[in-house]
Each structure stands twice: as C-alpha cells, then as structure tokens.
Coordinates of C-alpha atoms in Angstrom, one line a residue:
Chain A
M1 CA 132.3 113.1 84.6
F2 CA 130.4 112.0 81.5
S3 CA 131.1 113.5 78.1
K4 CA 127.6 113.1 76.8
I5 CA 124.3 111.8 78.0
L6 CA 120.5 111.1 76.5
V7 CA 117.9 113.3 78.0
A8 CA 114.9 110.7 77.8
N9 CA 112.1 113.3 78.2
R10 CA 110.5 116.3 77.0
G11 CA 109.3 119.7 78.0
E12 CA 110.7 121.7 80.8
I13 CA 112.6 119.1 82.4
A14 CA 114.4 118.2 79.5
V15 CA 115.3 121.8 79.2
R16 CA 116.3 122.0 82.9
I17 CA 118.5 119.0 82.6
I18 CA 120.1 120.4 79.1
R19 CA 120.9 123.9 80.8
T20 CA 123.2 122.0 83.4
C21 CA 124.4 119.7 81.0
K22 CA 125.7 123.1 79.0
R23 CA 127.1 124.8 81.9
M24 CA 129.1 121.6 82.6
G25 CA 130.6 121.0 79.1
I26 CA 128.5 117.6 79.1
A27 CA 127.1 116.8 75.4
T28 CA 123.3 116.2 75.3
V29 CA 121.1 114.2 73.1
A30 CA 117.3 114.8 73.0
V31 CA 114.7 112.5 72.0
Y32 CA 111.2 113.7 70.6
S33 CA 107.7 112.6 69.0
E34 CA 106.4 113.8 66.0
A35 CA 104.3 116.1 68.1
D36 CA 107.5 117.9 69.6
Q37 CA 109.4 118.7 66.5
D38 CA 109.6 122.5 67.3
A39 CA 110.0 121.9 71.0
L40 CA 112.7 123.9 72.8
H41 CA 114.5 120.9 74.5
V42 CA 114.8 119.8 70.5
K43 CA 116.5 123.2 69.5
M44 CA 118.5 123.4 72.8
A45 CA 120.3 119.8 72.6
D46 CA 123.5 119.3 70.5
E47 CA 121.7 116.3 68.9
A48 CA 118.1 115.4 68.6
Y49 CA 116.4 112.4 67.2
C50 CA 112.8 111.5 66.6
I51 CA 111.6 108.6 68.3
G52 CA 108.1 107.9 67.4
P53 CA 104.7 109.4 66.9
A54 CA 103.1 111.6 69.5
R55 CA 101.3 108.9 71.5
P56 CA 103.9 108.5 74.5
D57 CA 103.8 104.6 74.6
L58 CA 105.3 104.6 70.9
S59 CA 107.6 107.4 71.9
Y60 CA 108.8 108.6 75.2
L61 CA 108.2 104.9 76.5
N62 CA 109.5 103.5 73.6
I63 CA 112.4 101.6 75.3
P64 CA 114.0 99.8 72.3
N65 CA 114.1 103.3 70.3
L66 CA 115.6 105.2 73.3
L67 CA 118.1 102.8 73.7
S68 CA 119.1 102.5 70.2
V69 CA 119.3 106.5 70.1
A70 CA 122.0 106.3 73.4
H71 CA 123.8 103.4 71.8
A72 CA 124.0 105.0 68.1
T73 CA 125.1 108.4 69.2
N74 CA 127.7 106.8 71.8
C75 CA 125.9 108.4 75.4
E76 CA 127.5 107.2 78.4
A77 CA 124.2 107.8 80.6
I78 CA 120.7 108.7 80.6
H79 CA 118.6 110.9 82.5
P80 CA 115.2 110.0 82.9
G81 CA 113.8 113.2 84.3
Y82 CA 110.7 112.8 85.9
G83 CA 107.5 110.9 85.0
F84 CA 107.5 108.8 81.7
L85 CA 110.3 106.3 82.4
S86 CA 112.0 107.5 85.3
E87 CA 110.2 105.1 87.8
N88 CA 110.4 102.1 85.6
P89 CA 112.7 99.5 87.3
N90 CA 112.6 97.6 84.0
F91 CA 114.2 100.4 82.3
A92 CA 116.7 101.5 84.7
E93 CA 117.7 97.5 84.6
V94 CA 117.8 97.3 80.8
A95 CA 119.8 100.6 80.7
E96 CA 122.2 99.2 82.9
K97 CA 122.5 95.9 81.1
C98 CA 123.1 97.8 78.1
G99 CA 125.9 99.6 79.4
F100 CA 124.6 102.9 80.3
V101 CA 124.5 104.7 83.6
F102 CA 121.0 105.3 84.6
I103 CA 121.1 108.6 86.3
G104 CA 118.7 107.7 89.3
P105 CA 118.5 105.0 92.0
E106 CA 119.7 101.5 91.2
H107 CA 116.5 99.4 89.5
R108 CA 115.8 97.3 92.8
A109 CA 115.3 100.5 94.9
I110 CA 113.1 101.7 92.5
E111 CA 110.8 98.1 92.3
R112 CA 110.7 98.0 96.1
M113 CA 109.7 101.7 96.5
G114 CA 107.0 101.5 93.7
Q115 CA 105.1 98.9 95.5
K116 CA 103.6 100.9 98.4
S117 CA 102.9 98.2 100.6
V118 CA 106.2 96.9 100.3
A119 CA 107.9 100.4 100.8
R120 CA 105.8 100.3 103.8
E121 CA 106.8 97.0 105.2
L122 CA 110.4 98.2 104.6
M123 CA 109.9 101.5 106.4
I124 CA 108.3 99.6 109.4
K125 CA 111.3 97.5 109.6
S126 CA 113.5 100.2 109.5
G127 CA 111.9 102.2 112.3
V128 CA 110.3 104.8 110.4
P129 CA 106.9 106.0 111.3
V130 CA 104.3 104.7 108.8
M131 CA 100.4 105.6 109.4
P132 CA 98.8 102.8 111.6
G133 CA 97.2 100.0 109.3
S134 CA 98.1 96.8 107.8
Q135 CA 101.6 95.8 107.7
S136 CA 101.5 94.5 103.9
S137 CA 98.6 93.6 101.5
I138 CA 95.4 92.4 102.9
E139 CA 94.3 88.9 102.0
T140 CA 90.7 89.0 102.4
V141 CA 88.0 91.5 103.4
E142 CA 87.6 89.9 106.5
E143 CA 91.4 90.8 107.7
G144 CA 91.2 94.2 106.3
L145 CA 87.9 95.1 108.1
K146 CA 89.7 93.4 111.5
I147 CA 92.7 95.9 110.6
A148 CA 90.2 98.9 110.2
R149 CA 88.3 98.1 113.5
D150 CA 91.4 98.0 115.6
I151 CA 93.0 101.4 114.0
G152 CA 89.4 102.7 114.0
F153 CA 87.5 104.4 111.1
P154 CA 88.0 106.2 109.0
V155 CA 90.5 104.5 106.8
L156 CA 92.2 104.5 103.5
I157 CA 92.1 101.4 101.2
K158 CA 95.0 101.8 99.1
A159 CA 96.3 99.8 95.9
T160 CA 99.6 98.1 96.6
S161 CA 101.2 99.1 93.1
G162 CA 99.2 102.6 93.1
G163 CA 99.8 106.1 92.9
G164 CA 97.8 109.2 92.1
G165 CA 94.7 108.6 94.0
K166 CA 93.9 105.6 91.8
G167 CA 92.3 102.6 93.3
M168 CA 92.1 104.4 96.7
R169 CA 89.0 104.7 98.8
L170 CA 87.9 106.5 101.9
V171 CA 85.9 104.6 104.3
E172 CA 84.4 106.5 107.2
K173 CA 81.8 103.7 108.3
E174 CA 82.5 99.9 109.4
E175 CA 79.3 99.0 107.3
D176 CA 80.7 100.5 103.9
F177 CA 83.9 98.9 104.3
A178 CA 83.0 95.4 102.3
L179 CA 81.7 97.3 99.3
L180 CA 84.5 99.8 99.0
C181 CA 87.3 96.9 99.2
E182 CA 85.6 95.4 96.2
M183 CA 85.8 98.9 94.3
A184 CA 89.4 99.8 95.4
H185 CA 90.1 95.9 94.2
G186 CA 88.5 96.7 90.7
E187 CA 90.1 99.8 90.0
A188 CA 93.4 98.8 91.2
L189 CA 93.3 95.8 89.0
A190 CA 92.1 98.2 86.2
S191 CA 94.7 100.7 86.6
F192 CA 97.9 98.9 87.5
G193 CA 97.0 95.2 86.9
D194 CA 97.4 94.2 90.3
K195 CA 94.2 93.9 92.5
R196 CA 96.1 93.9 95.8
V197 CA 95.2 96.6 98.4
Y198 CA 96.2 97.6 101.9
V199 CA 94.5 99.4 104.8
E200 CA 95.7 102.4 106.9
K201 CA 94.6 105.0 108.8
Y202 CA 93.0 108.2 107.2
M203 CA 94.2 111.6 108.6
R204 CA 92.1 114.6 108.4
N205 CA 93.4 117.7 107.3
P206 CA 96.8 116.7 106.9
R207 CA 99.9 118.8 105.9
H208 CA 102.1 117.0 102.9
V209 CA 105.6 117.6 103.7
E210 CA 108.5 116.0 102.0
V211 CA 112.1 115.9 102.2
Q212 CA 114.8 115.9 99.6
I213 CA 117.5 113.7 99.9
I214 CA 120.5 112.7 97.8
A215 CA 122.7 109.9 98.1
D216 CA 126.3 108.8 96.6
N217 CA 128.0 105.5 96.0
F218 CA 129.8 105.5 99.2
G219 CA 127.0 105.5 101.3
K220 CA 126.6 109.1 102.2
V221 CA 122.9 110.7 102.3
V222 CA 122.3 114.2 102.5
A223 CA 119.0 115.6 103.4
L224 CA 118.4 119.0 101.9
G225 CA 115.5 120.4 103.9
E226 CA 111.8 120.0 103.1
R227 CA 109.0 121.0 100.8
E228 CA 105.5 122.1 101.8
C229 CA 103.1 120.7 99.1
S230 CA 99.9 121.0 100.8
I231 CA 98.1 123.4 98.2
Q232 CA 97.1 120.3 95.9
R233 CA 94.1 119.6 93.8
R234 CA 93.2 115.9 93.6
H235 CA 96.7 114.9 94.5
Q236 CA 98.0 117.5 91.8
K237 CA 100.6 119.9 93.6
L238 CA 99.7 123.4 92.3
I239 CA 101.9 125.4 94.9
E240 CA 105.2 124.4 96.8
E241 CA 107.5 126.1 99.0
S242 CA 110.6 125.5 101.1
P243 CA 110.9 125.5 103.9
S244 CA 107.4 124.4 105.2
P245 CA 105.9 127.1 107.7
A246 CA 104.7 124.2 109.8
V247 CA 108.1 122.8 110.1
T248 CA 110.1 123.7 113.4
P249 CA 114.0 123.1 113.3
E250 CA 113.1 120.0 115.9
I251 CA 110.4 118.8 113.1
R252 CA 113.1 119.4 110.5
R253 CA 116.0 117.5 112.3
K254 CA 113.6 114.6 113.0
M255 CA 112.0 114.4 109.5
A256 CA 115.7 114.6 108.0
D257 CA 116.9 111.8 110.2
T258 CA 113.9 109.5 109.4
A259 CA 114.4 110.3 105.6
I260 CA 118.1 109.6 105.8
K261 CA 117.3 106.3 107.8
A262 CA 114.8 105.1 105.4
A263 CA 117.4 105.7 102.4
K264 CA 119.9 103.8 104.1
A265 CA 117.7 101.1 104.8
I266 CA 117.5 100.6 101.0
N267 CA 120.7 101.3 100.0
Y268 CA 119.6 104.4 98.3
R269 CA 121.8 106.1 95.6
N270 CA 120.8 109.5 94.0
A271 CA 118.1 111.9 94.5
G272 CA 115.0 110.9 96.2
T273 CA 112.1 112.2 98.0
I274 CA 110.5 110.8 100.9
E275 CA 106.7 112.2 101.4
F276 CA 105.3 112.7 105.1
L277 CA 101.7 113.4 106.4
L278 CA 102.3 115.8 109.2
D279 CA 99.5 116.3 111.6
S280 CA 98.8 119.5 113.6
E281 CA 100.8 118.6 116.7
G282 CA 104.0 117.7 114.8
N283 CA 103.9 114.2 114.3
F284 CA 104.7 112.8 110.7
F285 CA 104.0 109.5 108.8
F286 CA 105.8 107.9 105.9
M287 CA 103.6 108.2 102.8
E288 CA 106.0 107.0 100.0
M289 CA 109.2 107.8 98.4
N290 CA 109.7 109.2 94.7
T291 CA 112.5 107.8 93.2
R292 CA 113.7 110.3 90.9
L293 CA 113.9 114.2 90.6
Q294 CA 110.5 115.6 91.6
V295 CA 108.6 118.6 89.7
E296 CA 109.1 121.1 92.6
H297 CA 112.8 120.6 93.0
P298 CA 113.6 124.4 92.5
V299 CA 112.4 125.6 95.5
T300 CA 115.1 123.2 97.3
E301 CA 117.8 124.2 95.0
M302 CA 116.8 128.2 95.9
V303 CA 117.2 127.7 99.3
C304 CA 119.9 125.2 99.6
N305 CA 122.0 126.9 96.8
S306 CA 122.7 123.8 95.1
D307 CA 121.9 122.5 91.6
L308 CA 120.1 119.0 92.1
V309 CA 120.8 118.1 88.5
E310 CA 124.3 118.6 88.6
L311 CA 124.4 116.7 92.2
Q312 CA 122.6 113.8 90.3
L313 CA 125.2 113.7 87.4
R314 CA 128.2 114.0 89.9
V315 CA 126.9 111.2 92.1
S316 CA 125.8 108.9 89.1
S317 CA 129.7 109.3 87.6
G318 CA 131.1 108.6 91.0
E319 CA 132.0 111.4 92.6
P320 CA 131.2 111.8 96.2
L321 CA 128.7 114.0 97.3
P322 CA 130.7 117.7 97.8
I323 CA 128.3 118.7 100.7
E324 CA 129.6 118.1 104.2
E325 CA 126.7 118.4 106.4
E326 CA 124.0 115.6 106.6
L327 CA 121.1 118.4 106.7
V328 CA 121.5 121.4 104.7
Q329 CA 119.7 124.3 106.5
P330 CA 117.4 126.7 104.3
C331 CA 118.3 130.0 103.6
G332 CA 115.6 132.4 103.0
W333 CA 112.2 131.2 101.6
A334 CA 111.1 130.0 98.1
V335 CA 108.0 129.4 96.5
E336 CA 106.8 127.7 93.2
C337 CA 103.7 128.0 91.2
R338 CA 102.8 125.4 88.5
I339 CA 101.7 127.2 85.6
N340 CA 98.9 124.9 83.8
A341 CA 97.3 125.0 80.5
E342 CA 94.1 124.7 82.6
D343 CA 91.2 127.0 83.4
P344 CA 90.5 127.1 86.8
A345 CA 87.2 129.1 86.5
M346 CA 86.2 125.2 85.0
S347 CA 87.3 123.2 87.7
F348 CA 90.7 123.1 86.1
I349 CA 89.8 121.7 82.6
P350 CA 93.2 121.1 80.5
C351 CA 93.0 123.6 77.7
P352 CA 95.5 123.0 75.7
G353 CA 96.4 125.3 72.4
K354 CA 98.8 127.8 70.8
I355 CA 100.3 130.6 72.8
H356 CA 99.7 133.8 70.9
K357 CA 101.6 136.0 73.2
Y358 CA 104.3 134.8 75.7
L359 CA 106.3 137.6 77.8
V360 CA 107.8 136.1 81.1
P361 CA 108.5 138.0 84.3
G362 CA 112.1 138.7 85.2
G363 CA 114.1 140.8 87.5
P364 CA 116.1 139.2 90.8
W365 CA 115.0 136.5 92.5
V366 CA 112.6 135.2 89.8
R367 CA 113.2 131.8 88.0
V368 CA 111.5 130.3 85.3
D369 CA 111.5 126.8 84.1
S370 CA 109.7 126.5 81.0
A371 CA 109.7 124.9 77.6
A372 CA 107.2 127.4 76.4
Y373 CA 107.6 130.5 74.0
E374 CA 105.4 132.7 71.4
N375 CA 103.4 130.6 69.0
Y376 CA 104.4 127.4 71.2
V377 CA 101.3 124.9 70.9
V378 CA 100.6 123.2 74.5
S379 CA 99.8 119.6 73.2
S380 CA 97.0 117.8 74.3
N381 CA 99.0 114.3 74.2
Y382 CA 101.1 115.3 77.3
D383 CA 100.6 117.0 80.9
S384 CA 99.4 120.5 80.9
M385 CA 102.2 122.2 82.5
V386 CA 103.4 125.2 80.4
A387 CA 106.0 126.5 83.3
K388 CA 107.1 126.5 86.9
L389 CA 107.5 130.0 88.4
I390 CA 109.7 130.5 91.2
A391 CA 110.7 133.2 93.9
W392 CA 112.7 133.5 96.5
G393 CA 112.8 136.0 99.2
R394 CA 114.5 136.4 102.8
T395 CA 111.1 135.8 104.4
R396 CA 108.2 133.9 103.5
N397 CA 106.0 137.1 103.1
E398 CA 108.9 138.5 100.8
A399 CA 108.8 135.6 98.7
L400 CA 105.2 135.3 98.1
D401 CA 105.2 139.5 97.4
R402 CA 107.7 138.7 94.8
M403 CA 105.7 135.7 93.6
T404 CA 102.5 137.8 93.2
A405 CA 104.4 140.6 91.4
A406 CA 105.7 137.9 89.0
L407 CA 102.5 136.2 88.1
K408 CA 101.2 139.9 87.6
E409 CA 103.7 140.3 84.9
Y410 CA 103.5 137.0 83.5
D411 CA 101.5 137.3 80.0
I412 CA 100.5 134.2 78.6
Q413 CA 97.4 134.8 76.0
G414 CA 95.7 132.1 73.6
I415 CA 95.3 129.7 76.6
E416 CA 93.5 129.6 80.0
T417 CA 96.3 129.2 82.9
T418 CA 96.4 128.8 86.2
I419 CA 97.8 131.9 87.0
P420 CA 94.3 133.7 88.3
F421 CA 93.9 131.0 90.8
H422 CA 97.6 131.3 92.1
L423 CA 97.1 135.2 92.6
H424 CA 93.8 134.1 94.5
V425 CA 95.8 131.5 97.1
L426 CA 98.7 133.9 97.7
K427 CA 96.3 136.8 98.9
H428 CA 94.4 134.4 100.8
P429 CA 94.7 135.0 104.7
D430 CA 94.9 131.4 105.5
F431 CA 97.5 130.9 102.7
R432 CA 99.4 133.9 103.9
S433 CA 99.3 132.7 107.7
G434 CA 100.9 129.2 106.8
N435 CA 98.2 127.8 108.6
F436 CA 96.5 125.5 106.1
S437 CA 96.4 121.7 105.0
T438 CA 95.7 119.5 102.0
S439 CA 91.8 120.3 101.9
F440 CA 92.8 124.3 101.0
V441 CA 92.0 123.9 97.3
D442 CA 88.5 122.3 97.9
K443 CA 87.6 124.7 100.9
H444 CA 88.4 128.0 99.0
Y445 CA 87.4 126.9 95.5
E446 CA 83.9 128.3 95.6
Q447 CA 85.3 131.7 97.3
F448 CA 87.7 131.8 94.4
I449 CA 84.8 131.4 91.5
R450 CA 82.7 134.1 93.1
E451 CA 85.5 136.5 93.4
L452 CA 86.4 135.6 89.7
K453 CA 83.0 136.7 88.7
E454 CA 83.0 139.7 90.6
S455 CA 86.4 141.0 89.3
S456 CA 85.1 140.2 85.6
T457 CA 81.8 142.5 86.4
E458 CA 83.9 145.0 87.9
E459 CA 86.5 145.2 84.8
K460 CA 83.4 145.3 82.3
E461 CA 82.0 148.3 84.2
Q462 CA 85.0 150.0 84.4
L463 CA 85.6 149.4 80.6
A464 CA 81.5 150.9 80.1
A465 CA 82.3 153.9 82.1
I466 CA 85.2 155.0 79.7
Chain B
M1 CA 108.3 71.2 71.7
E2 CA 105.2 71.4 70.1
V3 CA 104.0 73.4 66.7
K4 CA 101.9 75.6 69.0
Q5 CA 104.5 76.6 71.4
I6 CA 106.9 77.5 68.3
K7 CA 104.3 79.5 66.8
R8 CA 104.0 81.5 70.3
L9 CA 107.4 82.0 70.1
Y10 CA 107.3 83.5 66.7
E11 CA 104.5 85.9 67.8
A12 CA 106.5 87.1 70.7
M13 CA 109.6 87.5 68.5
E14 CA 107.6 89.6 66.1
A15 CA 105.9 91.7 69.0
N16 CA 109.3 92.7 70.1
G17 CA 111.0 93.1 66.9
Y18 CA 113.6 90.2 67.2
T19 CA 115.1 88.6 64.0
T20 CA 116.6 85.5 65.5
L21 CA 116.0 83.6 68.5
E22 CA 118.2 80.9 69.9
L23 CA 117.0 78.4 72.5
E24 CA 118.9 75.3 74.3
M25 CA 116.7 72.8 75.9
G26 CA 118.4 70.2 77.7
K27 CA 122.0 68.9 76.2
N28 CA 121.0 67.8 72.8
E29 CA 118.5 69.8 72.0
S30 CA 118.4 73.4 70.6
L31 CA 116.0 75.6 68.3
K32 CA 116.9 78.3 66.5
L33 CA 114.0 80.7 64.9
K34 CA 114.7 83.0 62.1
L35 CA 112.1 85.8 61.3
D36 CA 112.0 87.0 57.8
S37 CA 111.7 90.6 57.7
S38 CA 108.7 90.2 55.2
C39 CA 106.8 88.6 58.3
S40 CA 107.4 92.1 60.4
Q41 CA 106.3 94.9 58.6
T42 CA 109.2 97.5 60.1
V43 CA 109.6 99.9 57.0
E44 CA 106.8 102.5 56.4
E45 CA 105.8 102.9 52.8
K46 CA 103.8 105.7 51.4
I47 CA 102.6 105.8 47.7
E48 CA 102.4 109.0 46.0
S49 CA 100.8 109.0 42.8
Q50 CA 101.1 112.2 40.5
E51 CA 99.1 113.0 37.5
G52 CA 100.3 115.1 34.9
D53 CA 100.5 115.8 30.9
N54 CA 99.1 112.2 30.6
I55 CA 102.1 110.7 32.1
K56 CA 101.5 108.7 35.5
S57 CA 104.4 108.5 37.9
T58 CA 104.1 106.4 41.1
Q59 CA 107.0 107.1 43.8
I60 CA 107.4 104.9 47.0
E61 CA 108.7 106.7 50.0
I62 CA 110.8 104.3 52.0
R63 CA 111.1 105.5 55.8
S64 CA 112.4 104.1 59.0
D65 CA 110.1 103.2 61.8
K66 CA 112.8 102.7 64.3
V67 CA 116.0 104.5 65.6
G68 CA 119.3 102.8 64.5
V69 CA 122.4 103.0 62.2
F70 CA 121.6 102.5 58.7
S71 CA 124.1 100.5 56.3
F72 CA 123.4 99.7 52.6
A73 CA 123.0 96.1 51.8
E74 CA 125.4 95.0 48.9
K75 CA 126.0 98.2 47.7
V76 CA 125.9 101.8 48.2
L77 CA 122.4 102.8 45.9
K78 CA 122.5 105.9 43.7
V79 CA 119.9 107.6 41.9
G80 CA 119.1 105.5 38.7
D81 CA 119.7 102.1 40.1
Q82 CA 117.3 99.4 39.3
I83 CA 116.0 97.5 42.4
N84 CA 113.4 94.5 42.5
K85 CA 110.5 93.9 44.4
G86 CA 111.6 92.2 48.0
E87 CA 115.3 93.0 47.4
I88 CA 117.0 93.5 50.5
L89 CA 118.3 97.2 50.2
G90 CA 119.9 98.1 53.6
T91 CA 119.6 97.5 57.1
V92 CA 118.7 99.5 60.2
K93 CA 120.4 98.3 63.3
G94 CA 119.3 99.3 66.7
I95 CA 120.6 98.0 70.1
S96 CA 118.2 95.1 70.3
F97 CA 117.0 94.7 66.8
Q98 CA 118.2 94.9 62.8
D99 CA 115.2 96.1 60.4
R100 CA 115.8 95.1 56.9
I101 CA 115.1 97.6 54.3
K102 CA 112.9 96.2 51.2
C103 CA 111.0 97.6 48.4
S104 CA 107.0 96.3 48.1
A105 CA 107.4 97.1 44.0
S106 CA 110.4 96.8 41.6
G107 CA 111.4 100.3 40.5
K108 CA 114.4 102.8 39.9
I109 CA 116.0 104.9 42.7
S110 CA 115.1 108.2 42.4
A111 CA 116.6 109.7 45.7
V112 CA 118.8 108.5 48.1
P113 CA 118.4 111.1 51.2
V114 CA 120.4 108.7 53.4
K115 CA 124.4 108.0 53.9
N116 CA 125.8 104.7 54.9
G117 CA 126.4 104.5 58.2
E118 CA 124.0 107.4 59.6
V119 CA 122.0 107.4 62.5
V120 CA 118.6 107.4 61.3
D121 CA 115.4 108.3 63.5
Y122 CA 111.8 107.6 63.2
G123 CA 110.2 108.7 60.6
K124 CA 113.6 109.5 58.3
L125 CA 113.2 109.2 54.6
L126 CA 115.7 106.5 53.6
L127 CA 114.9 106.0 49.6
L128 CA 112.4 107.3 47.0
V129 CA 111.5 104.6 44.3
E130 CA 109.9 105.6 41.1
I131 CA 107.9 102.3 40.6
D132 CA 108.3 100.6 36.9

C-alpha cells in the first residue's frame, strides 16, 4: 500500500479521499488555489500547497505545478477525484511517466472512452447493446441523414468528443436534419475543438441507470450494482439512488454482465461507471463510460457495504480485489440529494456566497459528504455543490422518509440551496411510486414553483395571525 | 533549420517553462537552445513604497509563481546582504522546469522567509529587498 499520496482536487471529494487515507494510515498532500486557502481539505491533509490563482486552468488544471508538488513531497500516487484532470488522458500518462501511480484507469482507456463515437464503436464490437445509429462519426450530412432515415426519427446528433449535452441536437423531422447537423458541428468545434458528430436514435422518456464496476490488475472485474440517476436537470443529476426501482434482479444480472463485458473489452482497471438508457420494457443501451469515481458513488457504498476509495487505492497499489462475487447484491436502499448553492425557484441559478449558519443533520443511517462549514464561502470559481446528503433504509420508502427528515434538519443560511426542491420531489407521488424518467424535473418544475409560492404565502399569513 | 523555426521553438519553450532544449536532427546536426530566465518572467515582484518622516524606502517582494524546491544560488542569503540587479539569487526547481530567481533592482536583503531546500508553493514570499 502507498505511504503518501497527492489529492489533486478540492471540495467534498478531496475531503472524502483524505478521510479514507487517514483511516488507512496513508499520508496526504492537498493542493489548493488562492481562493481555497481556508478550505476544509487544506486543513485536513497532512501537508498542503498552493498551486495557483483561483482560475481552475491556472491551479487545479496546472499539470506542471501538480506534478512538482507530488515530486517535491515524495508522493507515490495521485488521486484525481472527479472533474478537473480525472478524465484527462494526458495527465494520467504524464503522471505515470514521472513515476507516480495514477489512481484510475490506464491513460489509453481514458482516451478511448472519452471519445464518445470510439467508445460506441468499441462497444458494438464487444457485443454491448448501443442505441441504433451510426457506427462511428459521420463524414457528410447526407450520410447522417441516410442513417437517420433508416433508424427513424427522432434522432440525436451528438459530438464525438462531447459530453454534458454540448454539441447535441435533437432532430424531430427529416427536413430539420441538415440545419441542426451544421449547428451541432459548430457547437462541437467551439466546445471541444473537434467538429465531428455521430447520429443515434432518440429514446423518449428513458431512465438513466448506471452500473458501478471496479477492476484489479489481474483481470478481475466486479459490478457493485446499479444507480438510478433519472432525477436530473439539463444533464445535471440532482437525486440518485441505489438500487433502481425499475431494475429487477434479471435486469440487474444482465446489466452487470454487460458492464463487465464492456470493461473487459478495453482491459479496464480501477473504478468506472457504465451509463445505460433503460426503456419501459427493460431494454437498456450503452450511453457512455465514466472512467473515474462518480459524484454519486456513496449510494453504492451504502448498499454494497464497501469503501470505493479504499478499493481504488488497493487495486492501484497492486492488490487483488477483496470481493469474491462478480455482482455484489444491494442490501437495503440508499438515496443521495445534491445540495447545491442554487436557487430552485429561479431556474436553479447559482448563488455563491457566505454560509452564515450551518447545522448538519445526523443520527443513524444519515451521511453528509461536504467541505462546507459555518462562515464558509461558496466560491463562484467552482461548481455550486455544497454537500451530498445520503440516507439509508431497509426499504425505499424508509430511505426516502429518513432523507426527508434529514433534509428538514439541514440548516444552511446565507445562500439559497436545492433543499426545498428535494423536499418537493421526495413527497411527489410519481417519485414515490418509482415510476419516473429523465423528464421528471421538466415535467414537474412548474408545479413546484406554484407550491413554493403557496407555502410562502401561508407562512406569511401564519406570521400575520401571530 | 530556418531562423523562423528556431524562433518558434523558443516561443514554445517559453510557453511551457522549459529553460533548455536539445534537438538531434540527423547524424551530425544538433541544436541546443538555452532560454535566459530574464526572457521568461517567472518571478512575481511587488514594489511597495512607504513614505514617512520624509524618508522614502522602497521594498521589493520576490515571490515564487511556481511550485518546487528552492535553493540559494552561490551562498545562503541573510538579512543585510547586498545584491545586484539581475544577479541570480536562487532557483525554484519543479519536475519539468527550473526558475532562476532574480531581482529587478540592486539593494539590500531585508528578510529571508525561505530556507534552503524548502518546498515553496505558488505565491510564497522568498525574499524582501530594500532598494538602494
């Protein structure tokens, strides 16, 4: 096992990684930008070094400075967390060449999976179901249109090097194809420096279900069940749970087998997530693979009784996976709410600022992964996530009830947060029934706004009565 | 190799913080480029003026703008040492670069908050110089 590692990230994930390292007796070196001098990860690590100004490209993405810290402090390995450089094949490669273990997959696997159409082509070759569409990037508009006609409209035009919905266009009718294809090319070029696009069938109201896998250096791949991530807004997940209410033991087995097959096809190592679109008939299709630890990994940890960061550290240091079975069966139910510094009443506009009061919920079956504290300033330089609140129960309803109680106990003042929205979703009959899709938030947003206004009027009336 | 190509190499070195570059082109041809650190401004300086009792003193803060191991150049500097403009006072060595620490004016060292062999980070104050 390593004796000292560099944590090349900030916020809750840096804190999360440092916690496991402390428990395992591994020394940690934190890095921070000038905006993060008072950050929790800086206080918690054994050593901390400033690597640049607030701007991420000058600090958390500054590869020479990160590697110089690792070198000067004699670190053996680097954990990239999620975001920033975690899916940058160049960083993984340079880190390895400089003699550090990159805690993640090999750089070639990151590169292949990062190119969406390459990943798609690889999955087709390995027999993994993908949405019908072009085998790889399209050469001309005519070629794309022919494929679209064959698979039938609506179709999606997606950026080859894309992600996060950028460079993506939904085409409902044949006559719109050429124009939208040009727009997708332009956006793909502007966002990723690569204008290539590919075409795939568009599924209406799918569910987003993903399988967590982890692989060691000896060819063993284990699936740690699935996560349901359909409650999202503009491709940003808000609530995740494990298991998925739509996944039967048969679907779980099939999904896990497929995910394991996909991982083995690219000789994958370390933790990874294979995202699928699931239709109402139980058919699922490969969407993409995330070659890193996911934000929502705690729900998997809660139902699989494992520490994913520990497993990452173990396989990276050359240990075999300490798990016997190929598919870990979920025990109970876990749900996670992302508490963001966003105003849900104003279309989730980010609202960074100082947290004046901060009281976290507690008690059994409640977990808070956060880097916030009283008087902490949520910076506008980075993403708006303040905390992840996770609750566990024996059944789904029990987990959701415990989450509701914990959300009500969470007292964050000074900034707006997504807590009121989570409370609304948690009591919504469609969500409670388990029968929802990725269109849930769009479909129910107006109702939420209405209820929010009504409840604030009621509060005012109550106050006036007193 | 054309002058234009060499110029482009220099620009690439500067952009990536490299101080030397060796190129082998065929059997008998090789090129070695050395970038003087006065070309690559890698050390932040802040000049502070204080006026009081009609005595004007100007201080220069020499800070590191990279992360690496600091070493003094010729000798370990101490408060009161006289230094010259452009003199190499020390180096910050990272994994892929070595920055030479210089002062843009002559003067007297007034504080040495850095130790020889210390890991310095971005913005770390290395030396305070009282300008002549």
